[in-house]
XYZ file of C-alpha atoms in Angstrom:
371
model
C -25.355 3.355 7.349
C -22.086 1.538 8.484
C -18.612 1.046 9.253
C -15.488 1.017 7.396
C -12.036 -1.154 7.888
C -8.528 0.261 6.632
C -4.888 -0.764 6.150
C -2.141 1.551 4.917
C 1.204 1.921 3.171
C 1.978 4.586 0.456
C -1.043 5.574 -1.241
C -4.497 6.552 -0.259
C -8.028 5.683 -1.815
C -10.700 6.791 0.694
C -14.338 5.477 0.713
C -16.462 6.852 3.303
C -20.045 6.254 2.856
C -21.524 5.081 6.204
C -22.709 6.885 9.354
C -21.267 4.813 11.880
C -17.701 3.991 10.908
C -15.399 1.951 12.674
C -12.063 2.021 10.881
C -9.140 -0.557 10.984
C -5.801 0.536 9.710
C -3.774 -2.600 8.864
C -0.072 -1.077 8.669
C 2.357 -3.554 6.976
C 6.135 -2.607 7.963
C 8.547 -4.953 6.610
C 12.210 -4.761 6.652
C 14.115 -4.196 3.127
C 15.585 -7.736 3.306
C 12.032 -9.131 3.898
C 10.709 -7.274 0.924
C 13.498 -8.392 -1.149
C 13.781 -4.569 -1.766
C 17.148 -2.950 -1.592
C 17.573 0.584 -0.173
C 20.913 1.694 -1.613
C 22.437 5.322 -0.530
C 25.550 6.603 -1.844
C 26.586 10.190 -0.121
C 28.828 13.052 -1.033
C 31.245 14.144 1.737
C 28.716 16.869 2.574
C 26.356 14.119 3.841
C 26.745 12.683 7.220
C 27.620 8.998 7.149
C 25.404 6.374 8.844
C 26.399 3.258 10.665
C 27.157 0.144 8.730
C 26.847 -3.343 8.217
C 26.927 -3.368 4.270
C 29.239 -0.792 2.462
C 27.779 0.167 -0.963
C 30.585 1.603 -3.323
C 30.832 2.308 -7.063
C 32.767 0.086 -9.114
C 35.484 2.418 -9.466
C 35.972 2.769 -5.613
C 36.111 -1.280 -5.587
C 38.704 -1.234 -7.978
C 40.821 1.288 -5.834
C 40.087 -0.068 -2.405
C 43.085 -2.706 -2.514
C 46.023 -0.881 -0.920
C 44.291 2.485 -0.910
C 41.376 1.957 1.795
C 42.417 5.730 3.238
C 41.648 7.377 -0.013
C 38.170 6.149 -0.134
C 36.837 7.223 3.330
C 33.632 9.257 2.916
C 33.042 8.438 -0.749
C 30.606 5.471 -0.248
C 28.301 5.658 2.770
C 27.362 2.362 4.099
C 23.428 1.810 5.141
C 22.550 -0.247 8.137
C 20.580 -2.525 5.974
C 20.836 -6.304 5.271
C 21.305 -6.732 1.327
C 21.846 -9.466 -0.927
C 24.918 -8.961 -3.056
C 23.166 -9.679 -6.301
C 20.982 -6.478 -5.306
C 23.700 -3.986 -4.639
C 23.880 -1.467 -7.390
C 26.200 1.225 -8.238
C 24.646 4.674 -7.798
C 26.254 8.289 -8.070
C 27.112 10.080 -4.830
C 24.350 11.796 -3.222
C 21.443 9.806 -4.208
C 19.283 7.359 -2.641
C 18.010 4.491 -4.643
C 15.351 1.731 -4.334
C 16.022 -1.457 -6.354
C 13.525 -4.404 -6.472
C 12.767 -7.537 -7.988
C 9.243 -6.137 -8.357
C 10.420 -3.680 -11.031
C 13.411 -5.462 -12.698
C 15.941 -3.206 -14.539
C 14.615 -0.056 -12.978
C 15.697 2.060 -9.966
C 13.811 4.818 -7.876
C 16.066 7.536 -6.952
C 15.902 10.854 -4.750
C 18.579 13.422 -4.424
C 19.545 13.588 -0.960
C 20.628 16.677 1.049
C 21.254 14.976 4.521
C 20.287 11.900 6.618
C 18.016 13.142 9.590
C 17.376 9.844 11.174
C 18.539 6.263 10.796
C 17.877 3.335 13.298
C 16.892 -0.290 13.145
C 13.782 -1.623 14.913
C 12.851 -5.118 15.377
C 11.323 -5.255 12.381
C 12.955 -3.056 9.751
C 15.572 -0.135 9.209
C 13.990 3.020 9.455
C 15.717 6.131 7.688
C 14.355 9.740 7.174
C 16.304 11.679 4.794
C 16.152 15.448 3.401
C 15.454 15.184 -0.160
C 16.313 18.325 -2.347
C 13.008 17.572 -4.492
C 10.490 16.334 -2.079
C 11.646 17.515 1.393
C 11.558 14.975 4.104
C 11.411 11.426 2.784
C 10.460 8.337 5.374
C 11.947 5.103 4.038
C 9.610 2.688 5.674
C 6.969 0.207 4.534
C 4.021 2.199 6.073
C 2.686 3.550 9.072
C 2.884 7.278 8.302
C -0.293 8.062 9.327
C -1.443 9.604 5.954
C -4.653 7.652 5.381
C -5.535 8.041 8.916
C -5.151 11.836 8.400
C -7.780 11.475 5.702
C -10.309 9.235 7.544
C -10.240 11.577 10.472
C -11.391 14.487 8.174
C -14.855 12.724 8.392
C -17.074 13.622 11.307
C -19.436 10.507 10.619
C -16.582 8.134 11.725
C -16.895 7.061 15.175
C -14.043 4.826 15.756
C -10.795 4.100 14.147
C -8.639 1.215 15.234
C -5.100 1.090 13.773
C -2.892 -2.008 14.168
C 1.068 -1.437 13.474
C 3.521 -3.930 13.966
C 6.288 -1.271 14.743
C 6.040 1.235 17.373
C 9.009 3.182 16.030
C 7.243 4.110 12.659
C 4.623 5.716 14.400
C 7.083 7.567 16.644
C 9.261 8.690 13.659
C 6.442 10.132 11.933
C 5.149 11.960 14.686
C 8.592 13.658 15.133
C 9.375 14.241 11.253
C 5.943 14.470 9.535
C 3.460 16.191 12.263
C 1.344 17.292 9.351
C 0.973 13.867 8.165
C 0.730 12.144 11.414
C -1.890 14.649 12.858
C -4.552 11.795 12.720
C -2.930 9.894 15.790
C -4.260 13.000 17.824
C -7.857 12.199 17.192
C -9.944 11.016 20.173
C -11.537 8.454 17.915
C -8.282 6.585 17.422
C -7.004 3.421 19.046
C -3.563 2.380 18.252
C -2.812 -1.302 18.494
C 0.921 -2.460 18.189
C 1.165 -5.540 17.036
C 0.529 -8.257 14.023
C -2.180 -6.855 11.472
C -3.192 -10.414 10.232
C -3.454 -11.702 13.865
C -5.681 -8.666 14.776
C -7.782 -9.120 11.495
C -8.364 -12.983 12.406
C -9.368 -11.925 15.958
C -12.115 -9.702 15.317
C -15.758 -11.117 15.497
C -17.609 -11.805 12.210
C -19.033 -8.766 10.519
C -17.125 -6.260 12.653
C -16.056 -3.600 10.027
C -17.934 -1.635 7.325
C -14.756 -0.834 5.283
C -11.451 -2.443 5.141
C -8.605 -0.325 3.379
C -5.474 -2.557 2.929
C -2.675 -0.589 1.424
C 0.139 -3.423 1.777
C 3.740 -3.655 0.647
C 4.350 -5.371 -2.653
C 3.537 -9.232 -2.851
C 6.987 -10.470 -2.059
C 8.240 -12.094 1.157
C 5.907 -12.160 4.036
C 3.486 -9.585 2.340
C 2.672 -12.234 -0.366
C -0.143 -13.730 1.825
C -1.944 -10.051 1.566
C -2.448 -11.069 -2.094
C -3.621 -14.654 -1.641
C -7.153 -16.358 -1.042
C -6.977 -16.968 2.695
C -6.194 -13.314 3.480
C -9.402 -12.107 1.214
C -11.412 -14.711 3.062
C -10.302 -13.211 6.224
C -11.099 -9.786 5.173
C -14.640 -10.967 3.785
C -15.233 -12.400 7.274
C -14.509 -9.374 9.015
C -16.644 -7.290 6.939
C -20.457 -6.801 7.556
C -22.972 -7.676 4.477
C -22.436 -4.949 2.093
C -19.266 -3.975 3.491
C -16.262 -2.626 1.506
C -12.509 -3.469 1.181
C -10.047 -1.249 -0.695
C -6.707 -2.930 -1.185
C -3.540 -2.107 -2.755
C -3.440 -3.744 -6.437
C -0.082 -2.906 -7.868
C 1.068 -0.939 -11.249
C -0.978 -1.767 -14.645
C 2.530 -0.879 -16.343
C 4.496 -3.220 -14.333
C 2.238 -6.163 -12.840
C -0.545 -7.142 -15.136
C -0.072 -10.888 -14.158
C -0.231 -10.019 -10.423
C -3.523 -8.024 -10.832
C -5.059 -10.653 -13.046
C -4.406 -13.195 -9.825
C -5.960 -10.336 -7.570
C -9.115 -10.022 -9.508
C -9.757 -13.586 -9.912
C -9.297 -14.040 -6.261
C -11.592 -11.164 -5.459
C -14.281 -12.709 -7.786
C -14.488 -15.928 -6.180
C -14.785 -14.389 -2.568
C -16.599 -11.014 -2.737
C -20.091 -11.522 -4.065
C -20.932 -7.814 -4.197
C -19.464 -5.284 -6.548
C -16.068 -5.560 -7.680
C -13.703 -3.010 -9.585
C -10.365 -2.154 -10.259
C -9.162 1.510 -10.146
C -5.794 3.555 -10.107
C -4.312 6.579 -9.840
C -1.015 8.693 -10.031
C 1.823 8.249 -7.428
C 4.936 9.930 -8.417
C 6.980 8.193 -5.885
C 6.031 4.805 -6.921
C 7.640 2.992 -9.871
C 5.831 3.738 -13.056
C 3.978 6.670 -11.523
C 0.767 5.001 -10.886
C -0.861 2.363 -8.311
C -3.775 0.538 -8.487
C -6.752 -0.611 -5.889
C -9.160 -3.373 -6.023
C -12.500 -2.191 -4.706
C -14.971 -5.015 -3.514
C -18.031 -5.295 -1.374
C -19.403 -8.399 0.245
C -22.979 -9.669 -0.630
C -25.496 -7.378 0.490
C -26.763 -3.782 -0.283
C -25.221 -2.895 -3.968
C -22.072 -0.601 -3.816
C -21.521 1.834 -6.740
C -17.714 2.633 -6.511
C -17.420 4.652 -9.607
C -19.577 7.551 -8.523
C -18.831 9.322 -5.325
C -21.022 8.880 -2.529
C -20.717 12.675 -1.382
C -19.394 14.684 -4.601
C -17.274 17.980 -3.637
C -18.686 21.446 -4.201
C -17.271 23.891 -6.833
C -14.737 25.046 -4.210
C -13.247 21.479 -3.879
C -14.636 21.074 -0.257
C -16.376 18.116 0.781
C -19.980 18.643 2.605
C -18.933 15.733 5.299
C -15.215 16.454 5.520
C -13.239 18.921 7.384
C -10.862 21.128 5.192
C -10.539 21.409 1.100
C -8.690 18.366 -0.714
C -5.718 19.158 -2.699
C -5.999 16.174 -5.069
C -9.150 14.373 -5.041
C -12.262 15.604 -6.989
C -15.325 14.277 -8.421
C -13.680 13.905 -11.951
C -10.480 12.069 -10.623
C -12.596 9.669 -8.772
C -14.716 8.771 -12.128
C -11.461 8.803 -14.140
C -9.857 6.295 -11.701
C -11.983 3.660 -13.143
C -11.151 4.194 -16.850
C -8.631 1.598 -18.059
C -6.259 1.607 -21.017
C -7.448 -1.122 -23.394
C -4.649 -3.618 -22.533
C -5.469 -3.700 -18.805
C -9.337 -3.561 -19.539
C -8.962 -6.645 -21.611
C -7.098 -8.553 -18.963
C -9.515 -7.502 -16.079
C -12.785 -7.992 -17.825
C -11.822 -11.311 -19.665
C -11.439 -12.394 -16.059
C -14.829 -11.523 -15.293
C -15.956 -13.020 -18.707
C -14.185 -16.087 -17.792
C -15.687 -16.019 -14.351
C -19.479 -15.922 -15.711
C -18.608 -18.417 -18.359
C -17.366 -20.962 -15.583
C -20.564 -20.153 -13.581
C -22.731 -20.892 -16.763
C -20.999 -24.153 -17.521
C -21.384 -25.154 -13.779
C -25.068 -24.462 -14.012
C -25.622 -26.290 -17.088
C -23.839 -29.283 -15.709
C -25.987 -29.028 -12.672
C -29.441 -29.039 -15.121
C -28.168 -31.817 -16.932
C -27.531 -34.065 -13.759
C -31.008 -32.998 -12.502
C -32.742 -33.900 -15.839
C -30.995 -37.245 -15.981
C -31.835 -38.005 -12.363
C -35.414 -37.454 -13.243
C -35.565 -39.725 -16.254
């Protein structure tokens, strides 16, 4: 039995199989401008305004602005975020919308009751708003503590190291989302404020048993989390037979990205490799995917739960019942629609074909040398 390495952002897919578990949370927190992702907020007069640098107004308001500035006070609420003009969108009053080049032609919006917190940290704008549908919503890139909460359920975990670049994220989560951030109180947790990539590169080879990377989308600085050098660093930090679970986008929006992720992982991780997906209502398209890989060593069966739940939905090795996860959900996560299965399996077939061709060339070379 061994260890686990973990990194978080928006959705959670936890693998806990080993007895001695050291978990490393790599929490990526990027500013809205760095992600090339715009968070637009238009509020009715009942919603308190926030400090501003960029005003976001409806087209009608822009037309009326000349000579009529006073009449427009309170209609458009500016948000303290650096946003390129080509990303600014018109939205109806009282709604928060996120627009990104990762999902062109779409926007994810929430009805807003009031803004609870807004402040700019060294790395990003952090906003907490009261949503009429979801309650409190944290508008950040990660660091809420959700994965930590799930990992800390397991008594077999001996040590959890969390690397978070933005201390404000942790503080805000503790203040506004105590049920989510409860894991920070666990005595097994060590919080490291700093760059997660540097932390990962500094750990000795074979330090962790599992790494969970729940990253931002692959644009801006987060793009490196989807490229070979990062996966190589992850593989180096894992013990033989160690496991990585990394955010792998939506099959409805990003098959071209998924294809590249699969190709990179097949080249680097020599153990088991699988793609899985689950529902996340707050992510565009409503689903998010995961790459699950293991390093060369003891075989890992991702498709079947290591510790199935009992009939009451309880986990024999975890504290408290689970609200969403069960054995059927686990198995179903690996069932792919035909179009996605074709792309992912085709990459695997291509990899096997390339290996066979290389082996054939080597054999021909050896035979010719003997002759």
